[in-house]
Amino acid sequence: MDRQVSLSRTETFSFINPWIRYFLFFFSFLFWIFSLLIVAIGVYAKVQKATDAVRDTFLIDPAVILIVVGVVMFFITFCGCIGALRENIRLLKIFSFSLTLVFLNQMAIAILGFFYSDQTRDALGKFVKKAIVHYRDDLDLQNLMDYIQQQFKCCGWNNYTDWSWNLYFNCSQSNPSTERCAVPFSCCTPLPGEEVLHIWDGMRTVINTMCGFGVQTQNSLDATKSIYPVGCSDRAVVWIESHLLFVGALALGLALPQIAGIVLSQILISEIRKEIRSVF
């Protein structure tokens, strides 16, 4: 009788907590669906471009960045999803290791960015310089630059004269472009009664797209009358300093799901090993 009870308990008892297992599964599944959505948006944006002959814009192409991020997320969350569902230790280890690697990289970037702010600013400056150089070559890049300048009320990286890096806006006398010495309309300050054109929210507002023509020939004081002369570098620093609580909450919001995934996967791996040992 005691032996039958013992066998019955052995058959019904499990070291694996179903709540942890299924929570990790649904947690990974949601982010897996989200990663597919990101990849789909990136592929759609890439396919919709009429021309994409400039190789130098590949690494700063918003569509390519979306695809890369989506593919990495897809791989990681797929391992977590199937690993939790099938109780596969190898997949769970890959999931945990990948999340840990991503988390440590984010921490390293944040720490290096804090302690080496000048070097970080220079690195971002090189990225923005490429975006300015190829402003007219990539529509997604153009929309992104316009959106940033409108939201931060800035122009260029250091100041508005950075737009001379661009072939069309270059302020040299030999430049035959009709936009010589100009800046994009997204640098312009809106006139009274004129709304700012928001690229990504679907607004259809008629604005003066020639408001920045000839601005690079003016000094900073005169340019202030028609554009935002301050560079986006300084504006970004001011914005971060004035929104520290939001930045901290955003960083915490990114870190917590990763930490939760790492901890839950390690707990599940430990429980699966106990279950295997109990059988043998």
PDB file of C-alpha atoms in Angstrom:
ATOM      1  CA  MET A   1       0.000   0.000   0.000  1.00  0.00           C
ATOM      2  CA  ASP A   2       2.785   2.439   0.978  1.00  0.00           C
ATOM      3  CA  ARG A   3       4.641   1.562  -2.207  1.00  0.00           C
ATOM      4  CA  GLN A   4       1.572   2.358  -4.326  1.00  0.00           C
ATOM      5  CA  VAL A   5       1.134   5.720  -2.599  1.00  0.00           C
ATOM      6  CA  SER A   6       4.822   6.489  -3.126  1.00  0.00           C
ATOM      7  CA  LEU A   7       4.586   5.634  -6.846  1.00  0.00           C
ATOM      8  CA  SER A   8       1.432   7.725  -7.188  1.00  0.00           C
ATOM      9  CA  ARG A   9       3.162  10.741  -5.617  1.00  0.00           C
ATOM     10  CA  THR A  10       6.164  10.248  -7.897  1.00  0.00           C
ATOM     11  CA  GLU A  11       3.938  10.245 -10.987  1.00  0.00           C
ATOM     12  CA  THR A  12       1.985  13.374  -9.970  1.00  0.00           C
ATOM     13  CA  PHE A  13       4.729  15.484  -8.377  1.00  0.00           C
ATOM     14  CA  SER A  14       6.880  17.718 -10.581  1.00  0.00           C
ATOM     15  CA  PHE A  15       9.743  20.051  -9.735  1.00  0.00           C
ATOM     16  CA  ILE A  16       8.750  22.311 -12.664  1.00  0.00           C
ATOM     17  CA  ASN A  17       6.510  25.195 -11.643  1.00  0.00           C
ATOM     18  CA  PRO A  18       3.859  25.557 -14.395  1.00  0.00           C
ATOM     19  CA  TRP A  19       3.363  29.240 -13.563  1.00  0.00           C
ATOM     20  CA  ILE A  20       7.021  30.030 -14.272  1.00  0.00           C
ATOM     21  CA  ARG A  21       7.037  27.869 -17.390  1.00  0.00           C
ATOM     22  CA  TYR A  22       3.929  29.366 -18.996  1.00  0.00           C
ATOM     23  CA  PHE A  23       4.708  32.915 -17.900  1.00  0.00           C
ATOM     24  CA  LEU A  24       8.106  32.651 -19.591  1.00  0.00           C
ATOM     25  CA  PHE A  25       6.429  31.179 -22.665  1.00  0.00           C
ATOM     26  CA  PHE A  26       3.850  33.986 -23.014  1.00  0.00           C
ATOM     27  CA  PHE A  27       6.463  36.597 -22.126  1.00  0.00           C
ATOM     28  CA  SER A  28       8.702  35.361 -24.952  1.00  0.00           C
ATOM     29  CA  PHE A  29       5.763  34.849 -27.304  1.00  0.00           C
ATOM     30  CA  LEU A  30       4.610  38.482 -27.001  1.00  0.00           C
ATOM     31  CA  PHE A  31       8.078  39.825 -27.759  1.00  0.00           C
ATOM     32  CA  TRP A  32       8.408  37.262 -30.571  1.00  0.00           C
ATOM     33  CA  ILE A  33       5.271  38.683 -32.232  1.00  0.00           C
ATOM     34  CA  PHE A  34       6.599  42.200 -31.641  1.00  0.00           C
ATOM     35  CA  SER A  35       9.901  41.272 -33.323  1.00  0.00           C
ATOM     36  CA  LEU A  36       8.024  39.964 -36.383  1.00  0.00           C
ATOM     37  CA  LEU A  37       6.164  43.274 -36.572  1.00  0.00           C
ATOM     38  CA  ILE A  38       9.441  45.231 -36.435  1.00  0.00           C
ATOM     39  CA  VAL A  39      10.961  43.098 -39.213  1.00  0.00           C
ATOM     40  CA  ALA A  40       7.822  43.490 -41.339  1.00  0.00           C
ATOM     41  CA  ILE A  41       7.911  47.292 -40.972  1.00  0.00           C
ATOM     42  CA  GLY A  42      11.617  47.394 -41.804  1.00  0.00           C
ATOM     43  CA  VAL A  43      11.231  45.164 -44.878  1.00  0.00           C
ATOM     44  CA  TYR A  44       8.224  47.153 -46.083  1.00  0.00           C
ATOM     45  CA  ALA A  45      10.125  50.442 -45.707  1.00  0.00           C
ATOM     46  CA  LYS A  46      13.126  48.977 -47.559  1.00  0.00           C
ATOM     47  CA  VAL A  47      11.044  47.593 -50.428  1.00  0.00           C
ATOM     48  CA  GLN A  48       9.066  50.820 -50.841  1.00  0.00           C
ATOM     49  CA  LYS A  49      12.199  52.876 -51.551  1.00  0.00           C
ATOM     50  CA  ALA A  50      12.458  53.783 -55.217  1.00  0.00           C
ATOM     51  CA  THR A  51      16.265  53.846 -55.227  1.00  0.00           C
ATOM     52  CA  ASP A  52      18.872  52.714 -52.758  1.00  0.00           C
ATOM     53  CA  ALA A  53      22.180  52.917 -54.569  1.00  0.00           C
ATOM     54  CA  VAL A  54      24.183  54.622 -51.820  1.00  0.00           C
ATOM     55  CA  ARG A  55      26.084  51.940 -49.880  1.00  0.00           C
ATOM     56  CA  ASP A  56      27.395  54.427 -47.342  1.00  0.00           C
ATOM     57  CA  THR A  57      23.890  54.875 -45.917  1.00  0.00           C
ATOM     58  CA  PHE A  58      23.413  51.154 -45.197  1.00  0.00           C
ATOM     59  CA  LEU A  59      24.437  51.293 -41.531  1.00  0.00           C
ATOM     60  CA  ILE A  60      22.400  54.448 -40.830  1.00  0.00           C
ATOM     61  CA  ASP A  61      19.339  53.404 -42.829  1.00  0.00           C
ATOM     62  CA  PRO A  62      16.354  53.344 -40.398  1.00  0.00           C
ATOM     63  CA  ALA A  63      14.813  50.437 -42.334  1.00  0.00           C
ATOM     64  CA  VAL A  64      17.995  48.346 -42.021  1.00  0.00           C
ATOM     65  CA  ILE A  65      18.268  49.162 -38.309  1.00  0.00           C
ATOM     66  CA  LEU A  66      14.666  47.988 -37.781  1.00  0.00           C
ATOM     67  CA  ILE A  67      15.343  44.745 -39.659  1.00  0.00           C
ATOM     68  CA  VAL A  68      18.527  43.980 -37.700  1.00  0.00           C
ATOM     69  CA  VAL A  69      16.909  44.720 -34.314  1.00  0.00           C
ATOM     70  CA  GLY A  70      13.841  42.671 -35.269  1.00  0.00           C
ATOM     71  CA  VAL A  71      15.891  39.661 -36.415  1.00  0.00           C
ATOM     72  CA  VAL A  72      17.973  39.660 -33.201  1.00  0.00           C
ATOM     73  CA  MET A  73      14.806  39.902 -31.094  1.00  0.00           C
ATOM     74  CA  PHE A  74      13.188  37.127 -33.147  1.00  0.00           C
ATOM     75  CA  PHE A  75      16.089  34.739 -32.554  1.00  0.00           C
ATOM     76  CA  ILE A  76      16.280  35.415 -28.808  1.00  0.00           C
ATOM     77  CA  THR A  77      12.543  35.256 -28.121  1.00  0.00           C
ATOM     78  CA  PHE A  78      12.113  32.174 -30.331  1.00  0.00           C
ATOM     79  CA  CYS A  79      14.630  30.303 -28.171  1.00  0.00           C
ATOM     80  CA  GLY A  80      12.831  31.412 -25.009  1.00  0.00           C
ATOM     81  CA  CYS A  81       9.398  30.576 -26.375  1.00  0.00           C
ATOM     82  CA  ILE A  82      10.199  27.079 -27.641  1.00  0.00           C
ATOM     83  CA  GLY A  83      12.612  26.387 -24.780  1.00  0.00           C
ATOM     84  CA  ALA A  84       9.927  27.066 -22.163  1.00  0.00           C
ATOM     85  CA  LEU A  85       7.220  25.196 -24.063  1.00  0.00           C
ATOM     86  CA  ARG A  86       9.319  22.101 -24.743  1.00  0.00           C
ATOM     87  CA  GLU A  87      11.371  22.321 -21.531  1.00  0.00           C
ATOM     88  CA  ASN A  88      14.524  22.366 -23.627  1.00  0.00           C
ATOM     89  CA  ILE A  89      17.555  23.253 -21.508  1.00  0.00           C
ATOM     90  CA  ARG A  90      19.777  24.061 -24.507  1.00  0.00           C
ATOM     91  CA  LEU A  91      17.341  26.610 -25.951  1.00  0.00           C
ATOM     92  CA  LEU A  92      16.758  28.134 -22.530  1.00  0.00           C
ATOM     93  CA  LYS A  93      20.512  28.500 -22.052  1.00  0.00           C
ATOM     94  CA  ILE A  94      20.801  30.258 -25.430  1.00  0.00           C
ATOM     95  CA  PHE A  95      17.897  32.521 -24.454  1.00  0.00           C
ATOM     96  CA  SER A  96      19.418  33.368 -21.076  1.00  0.00           C
ATOM     97  CA  PHE A  97      22.927  33.887 -22.460  1.00  0.00           C
ATOM     98  CA  SER A  98      21.676  36.104 -25.316  1.00  0.00           C
ATOM     99  CA  LEU A  99      19.602  38.256 -22.971  1.00  0.00           C
ATOM    100  CA  THR A 100      22.538  38.565 -20.583  1.00  0.00           C
ATOM    101  CA  LEU A 101      24.824  39.593 -23.447  1.00  0.00           C
ATOM    102  CA  VAL A 102      22.361  42.242 -24.664  1.00  0.00           C
ATOM    103  CA  PHE A 103      21.846  43.546 -21.139  1.00  0.00           C
ATOM    104  CA  LEU A 104      25.593  43.778 -20.429  1.00  0.00           C
ATOM    105  CA  ASN A 105      26.176  45.561 -23.754  1.00  0.00           C
ATOM    106  CA  GLN A 106      23.486  48.101 -22.888  1.00  0.00           C
ATOM    107  CA  MET A 107      25.028  48.633 -19.458  1.00  0.00           C
ATOM    108  CA  ALA A 108      28.491  49.056 -20.988  1.00  0.00           C
ATOM    109  CA  ILE A 109      27.210  51.595 -23.536  1.00  0.00           C
ATOM    110  CA  ALA A 110      25.397  53.553 -20.802  1.00  0.00           C
ATOM    111  CA  ILE A 111      28.451  53.601 -18.501  1.00  0.00           C
ATOM    112  CA  LEU A 112      30.875  54.513 -21.301  1.00  0.00           C
ATOM    113  CA  GLY A 113      28.471  57.182 -22.512  1.00  0.00           C
ATOM    114  CA  PHE A 114      28.341  58.680 -19.024  1.00  0.00           C
ATOM    115  CA  PHE A 115      32.072  58.630 -18.256  1.00  0.00           C
ATOM    116  CA  TYR A 116      33.253  59.372 -21.795  1.00  0.00           C
ATOM    117  CA  SER A 117      30.616  61.880 -22.841  1.00  0.00           C
ATOM    118  CA  ASP A 118      32.935  63.774 -25.218  1.00  0.00           C
ATOM    119  CA  GLN A 119      33.915  60.632 -27.096  1.00  0.00           C
ATOM    120  CA  THR A 120      30.263  59.546 -27.217  1.00  0.00           C
ATOM    121  CA  ARG A 121      29.271  62.909 -28.627  1.00  0.00           C
ATOM    122  CA  ASP A 122      31.980  62.619 -31.290  1.00  0.00           C
ATOM    123  CA  ALA A 123      30.778  59.138 -32.261  1.00  0.00           C
ATOM    124  CA  LEU A 124      27.192  60.344 -32.549  1.00  0.00           C
ATOM    125  CA  GLY A 125      28.459  63.365 -34.476  1.00  0.00           C
ATOM    126  CA  LYS A 126      29.958  61.053 -37.118  1.00  0.00           C
ATOM    127  CA  PHE A 127      26.616  59.249 -37.395  1.00  0.00           C
ATOM    128  CA  VAL A 128      24.715  62.534 -37.817  1.00  0.00           C
ATOM    129  CA  LYS A 129      27.283  63.812 -40.322  1.00  0.00           C
ATOM    130  CA  LYS A 130      26.593  60.804 -42.531  1.00  0.00           C
ATOM    131  CA  ALA A 131      22.866  61.432 -42.166  1.00  0.00           C
ATOM    132  CA  ILE A 132      23.345  65.062 -43.245  1.00  0.00           C
ATOM    133  CA  VAL A 133      25.602  64.110 -46.179  1.00  0.00           C
ATOM    134  CA  HIS A 134      23.008  61.647 -47.505  1.00  0.00           C
ATOM    135  CA  TYR A 135      19.946  63.684 -46.508  1.00  0.00           C
ATOM    136  CA  ARG A 136      18.597  63.795 -50.073  1.00  0.00           C
ATOM    137  CA  ASP A 137      19.610  60.227 -50.940  1.00  0.00           C
ATOM    138  CA  ASP A 138      17.346  58.359 -48.505  1.00  0.00           C
ATOM    139  CA  LEU A 139      13.748  59.387 -47.823  1.00  0.00           C
ATOM    140  CA  ASP A 140      13.591  57.577 -44.469  1.00  0.00           C
ATOM    141  CA  LEU A 141      16.814  59.275 -43.379  1.00  0.00           C
ATOM    142  CA  GLN A 142      15.447  62.623 -44.516  1.00  0.00           C
ATOM    143  CA  ASN A 143      12.215  62.156 -42.561  1.00  0.00           C
ATOM    144  CA  LEU A 144      14.163  61.075 -39.473  1.00  0.00           C
ATOM    145  CA  MET A 145      16.432  64.144 -39.589  1.00  0.00           C
ATOM    146  CA  ASP A 146      13.464  66.454 -40.118  1.00  0.00           C
ATOM    147  CA  TYR A 147      11.597  64.858 -37.213  1.00  0.00           C
ATOM    148  CA  ILE A 148      14.576  65.209 -34.846  1.00  0.00           C
ATOM    149  CA  GLN A 149      15.196  68.847 -35.790  1.00  0.00           C
ATOM    150  CA  GLN A 150      11.536  69.752 -35.374  1.00  0.00           C
ATOM    151  CA  GLN A 151      11.146  67.982 -32.042  1.00  0.00           C
ATOM    152  CA  PHE A 152      14.368  69.325 -30.497  1.00  0.00           C
ATOM    153  CA  LYS A 153      14.122  72.720 -32.273  1.00  0.00           C
ATOM    154  CA  CYS A 154      17.671  72.478 -33.555  1.00  0.00           C
ATOM    155  CA  CYS A 155      19.600  72.600 -36.806  1.00  0.00           C
ATOM    156  CA  GLY A 156      22.602  70.437 -37.701  1.00  0.00           C
ATOM    157  CA  TRP A 157      24.786  68.707 -35.133  1.00  0.00           C
ATOM    158  CA  ASN A 158      27.004  71.543 -33.889  1.00  0.00           C
ATOM    159  CA  ASN A 159      25.074  74.397 -35.549  1.00  0.00           C
ATOM    160  CA  TYR A 160      23.202  75.269 -38.731  1.00  0.00           C
ATOM    161  CA  THR A 161      26.392  75.588 -40.829  1.00  0.00           C
ATOM    162  CA  ASP A 162      26.835  71.799 -40.600  1.00  0.00           C
ATOM    163  CA  TRP A 163      24.433  71.558 -43.530  1.00  0.00           C
ATOM    164  CA  SER A 164      27.325  72.577 -45.792  1.00  0.00           C
ATOM    165  CA  TRP A 165      28.354  68.922 -45.470  1.00  0.00           C
ATOM    166  CA  ASN A 166      25.488  68.155 -47.821  1.00  0.00           C
ATOM    167  CA  LEU A 167      26.083  68.409 -51.569  1.00  0.00           C
ATOM    168  CA  TYR A 168      22.897  70.417 -52.168  1.00  0.00           C
ATOM    169  CA  PHE A 169      23.248  72.805 -49.218  1.00  0.00           C
ATOM    170  CA  ASN A 170      27.012  73.307 -49.518  1.00  0.00           C
ATOM    171  CA  CYS A 171      27.833  77.003 -49.269  1.00  0.00           C
ATOM    172  CA  SER A 172      30.839  77.101 -51.615  1.00  0.00           C
ATOM    173  CA  GLN A 173      30.717  79.486 -54.574  1.00  0.00           C
ATOM    174  CA  SER A 174      31.204  76.604 -57.010  1.00  0.00           C
ATOM    175  CA  ASN A 175      28.009  74.853 -55.900  1.00  0.00           C
ATOM    176  CA  PRO A 176      25.409  75.188 -58.706  1.00  0.00           C
ATOM    177  CA  SER A 177      22.514  73.921 -56.544  1.00  0.00           C
ATOM    178  CA  THR A 178      19.514  76.219 -56.066  1.00  0.00           C
ATOM    179  CA  GLU A 179      19.683  75.250 -52.369  1.00  0.00           C
ATOM    180  CA  ARG A 180      23.230  76.568 -51.937  1.00  0.00           C
ATOM    181  CA  CYS A 181      23.789  77.979 -48.414  1.00  0.00           C
ATOM    182  CA  ALA A 182      20.293  76.868 -47.369  1.00  0.00           C
ATOM    183  CA  VAL A 183      19.095  74.582 -44.563  1.00  0.00           C
ATOM    184  CA  PRO A 184      16.115  72.190 -44.558  1.00  0.00           C
ATOM    185  CA  PHE A 185      12.687  73.598 -43.702  1.00  0.00           C
ATOM    186  CA  SER A 186      12.719  71.539 -40.488  1.00  0.00           C
ATOM    187  CA  CYS A 187      15.261  74.042 -39.111  1.00  0.00           C
ATOM    188  CA  CYS A 188      12.840  76.934 -39.546  1.00  0.00           C
ATOM    189  CA  THR A 189      10.979  78.580 -36.689  1.00  0.00           C
ATOM    190  CA  PRO A 190       7.225  78.635 -37.406  1.00  0.00           C
ATOM    191  CA  LEU A 191       5.718  82.011 -38.135  1.00  0.00           C
ATOM    192  CA  PRO A 192       2.794  83.272 -36.004  1.00  0.00           C
ATOM    193  CA  GLY A 193      -0.289  81.289 -36.958  1.00  0.00           C
ATOM    194  CA  GLU A 194       1.736  78.723 -38.894  1.00  0.00           C
ATOM    195  CA  GLU A 195       1.817  75.165 -37.555  1.00  0.00           C
ATOM    196  CA  VAL A 196       4.912  73.028 -37.741  1.00  0.00           C
ATOM    197  CA  LEU A 197       4.750  70.171 -40.209  1.00  0.00           C
ATOM    198  CA  HIS A 198       5.020  66.851 -38.361  1.00  0.00           C
ATOM    199  CA  ILE A 199       6.442  64.230 -40.682  1.00  0.00           C
ATOM    200  CA  TRP A 200       5.158  61.123 -38.918  1.00  0.00           C
ATOM    201  CA  ASP A 201       1.769  62.111 -37.535  1.00  0.00           C
ATOM    202  CA  GLY A 202      -0.030  62.558 -40.853  1.00  0.00           C
ATOM    203  CA  MET A 203      -0.586  66.319 -40.681  1.00  0.00           C
ATOM    204  CA  ARG A 204      -0.969  68.068 -44.052  1.00  0.00           C
ATOM    205  CA  THR A 205       0.126  71.637 -43.410  1.00  0.00           C
ATOM    206  CA  VAL A 206       1.232  74.003 -46.159  1.00  0.00           C
ATOM    207  CA  ILE A 207       4.462  75.664 -45.065  1.00  0.00           C
ATOM    208  CA  ASN A 208       7.203  77.733 -46.653  1.00  0.00           C
ATOM    209  CA  THR A 209       9.855  75.144 -47.550  1.00  0.00           C
ATOM    210  CA  MET A 210      12.199  77.927 -48.755  1.00  0.00           C
ATOM    211  CA  CYS A 211      12.389  79.615 -45.361  1.00  0.00           C
ATOM    212  CA  GLY A 212      15.960  78.396 -44.812  1.00  0.00           C
ATOM    213  CA  PHE A 213      17.399  79.619 -48.113  1.00  0.00           C
ATOM    214  CA  GLY A 214      20.622  81.606 -47.757  1.00  0.00           C
ATOM    215  CA  VAL A 215      20.675  81.225 -43.973  1.00  0.00           C
ATOM    216  CA  GLN A 216      24.247  79.884 -43.860  1.00  0.00           C
ATOM    217  CA  THR A 217      25.537  83.242 -45.119  1.00  0.00           C
ATOM    218  CA  GLN A 218      24.033  84.957 -42.057  1.00  0.00           C
ATOM    219  CA  ASN A 219      25.535  85.237 -38.597  1.00  0.00           C
ATOM    220  CA  SER A 220      23.936  83.443 -35.677  1.00  0.00           C
ATOM    221  CA  LEU A 221      22.002  86.507 -34.472  1.00  0.00           C
ATOM    222  CA  ASP A 222      20.406  87.152 -37.871  1.00  0.00           C
ATOM    223  CA  ALA A 223      19.764  83.454 -38.477  1.00  0.00           C
ATOM    224  CA  THR A 224      17.791  83.256 -35.215  1.00  0.00           C
ATOM    225  CA  LYS A 225      15.052  85.320 -36.832  1.00  0.00           C
ATOM    226  CA  SER A 226      14.146  82.514 -39.231  1.00  0.00           C
ATOM    227  CA  ILE A 227      15.672  79.231 -37.952  1.00  0.00           C
ATOM    228  CA  TYR A 228      16.811  77.393 -34.831  1.00  0.00           C
ATOM    229  CA  PRO A 229      20.580  78.086 -34.935  1.00  0.00           C
ATOM    230  CA  VAL A 230      21.492  75.787 -32.036  1.00  0.00           C
ATOM    231  CA  GLY A 231      22.859  72.343 -32.918  1.00  0.00           C
ATOM    232  CA  CYS A 232      21.013  69.151 -31.984  1.00  0.00           C
ATOM    233  CA  SER A 233      23.985  68.044 -29.846  1.00  0.00           C
ATOM    234  CA  ASP A 234      23.450  70.810 -27.289  1.00  0.00           C
ATOM    235  CA  ARG A 235      19.676  70.481 -27.459  1.00  0.00           C
ATOM    236  CA  ALA A 236      19.863  66.748 -26.768  1.00  0.00           C
ATOM    237  CA  VAL A 237      22.033  67.307 -23.675  1.00  0.00           C
ATOM    238  CA  VAL A 238      19.624  69.940 -22.356  1.00  0.00           C
ATOM    239  CA  TRP A 239      16.635  67.674 -23.026  1.00  0.00           C
ATOM    240  CA  ILE A 240      18.222  64.715 -21.206  1.00  0.00           C
ATOM    241  CA  GLU A 241      19.164  66.870 -18.211  1.00  0.00           C
ATOM    242  CA  SER A 242      15.624  68.235 -17.967  1.00  0.00           C
ATOM    243  CA  HIS A 243      14.005  64.792 -18.381  1.00  0.00           C
ATOM    244  CA  LEU A 244      16.205  62.664 -16.135  1.00  0.00           C
ATOM    245  CA  LEU A 245      13.187  60.992 -14.499  1.00  0.00           C
ATOM    246  CA  PHE A 246      11.774  59.983 -17.879  1.00  0.00           C
ATOM    247  CA  VAL A 247      15.162  58.744 -19.114  1.00  0.00           C
ATOM    248  CA  GLY A 248      15.629  56.733 -15.919  1.00  0.00           C
ATOM    249  CA  ALA A 249      12.131  55.237 -16.207  1.00  0.00           C
ATOM    250  CA  LEU A 250      12.781  54.343 -19.852  1.00  0.00           C
ATOM    251  CA  ALA A 251      16.086  52.663 -18.968  1.00  0.00           C
ATOM    252  CA  LEU A 252      14.374  50.744 -16.147  1.00  0.00           C
ATOM    253  CA  GLY A 253      11.550  49.757 -18.483  1.00  0.00           C
ATOM    254  CA  LEU A 254      14.080  48.288 -20.921  1.00  0.00           C
ATOM    255  CA  ALA A 255      16.121  46.545 -18.219  1.00  0.00           C
ATOM    256  CA  LEU A 256      13.341  44.912 -16.161  1.00  0.00           C
ATOM    257  CA  PRO A 257      11.952  42.609 -18.905  1.00  0.00           C
ATOM    258  CA  GLN A 258      15.489  41.455 -19.708  1.00  0.00           C
ATOM    259  CA  ILE A 259      16.313  40.783 -16.051  1.00  0.00           C
ATOM    260  CA  ALA A 260      12.979  38.979 -15.599  1.00  0.00           C
ATOM    261  CA  GLY A 261      13.671  36.798 -18.638  1.00  0.00           C
ATOM    262  CA  ILE A 262      17.171  35.915 -17.402  1.00  0.00           C
ATOM    263  CA  VAL A 263      16.003  35.057 -13.867  1.00  0.00           C
ATOM    264  CA  LEU A 264      12.945  33.048 -14.973  1.00  0.00           C
ATOM    265  CA  SER A 265      14.924  31.067 -17.552  1.00  0.00           C
ATOM    266  CA  GLN A 266      17.593  30.197 -14.966  1.00  0.00           C
ATOM    267  CA  ILE A 267      14.931  29.090 -12.467  1.00  0.00           C
ATOM    268  CA  LEU A 268      13.249  26.952 -15.119  1.00  0.00           C
ATOM    269  CA  ILE A 269      16.582  25.385 -16.136  1.00  0.00           C
ATOM    270  CA  SER A 270      17.274  24.476 -12.488  1.00  0.00           C
ATOM    271  CA  GLU A 271      13.794  22.941 -12.095  1.00  0.00           C
ATOM    272  CA  ILE A 272      14.136  20.899 -15.297  1.00  0.00           C
ATOM    273  CA  ARG A 273      17.465  19.507 -14.072  1.00  0.00           C
ATOM    274  CA  LYS A 274      15.877  18.525 -10.752  1.00  0.00           C
ATOM    275  CA  GLU A 275      13.076  16.835 -12.646  1.00  0.00           C
ATOM    276  CA  ILE A 276      15.560  14.870 -14.753  1.00  0.00           C
ATOM    277  CA  ARG A 277      17.533  13.787 -11.672  1.00  0.00           C
ATOM    278  CA  SER A 278      14.351  12.667  -9.903  1.00  0.00           C
ATOM    279  CA  VAL A 279      13.447  10.400 -12.836  1.00  0.00           C
ATOM    280  CA  PHE A 280      16.869   8.768 -13.058  1.00  0.00           C
TER     281      PHE A 280
END
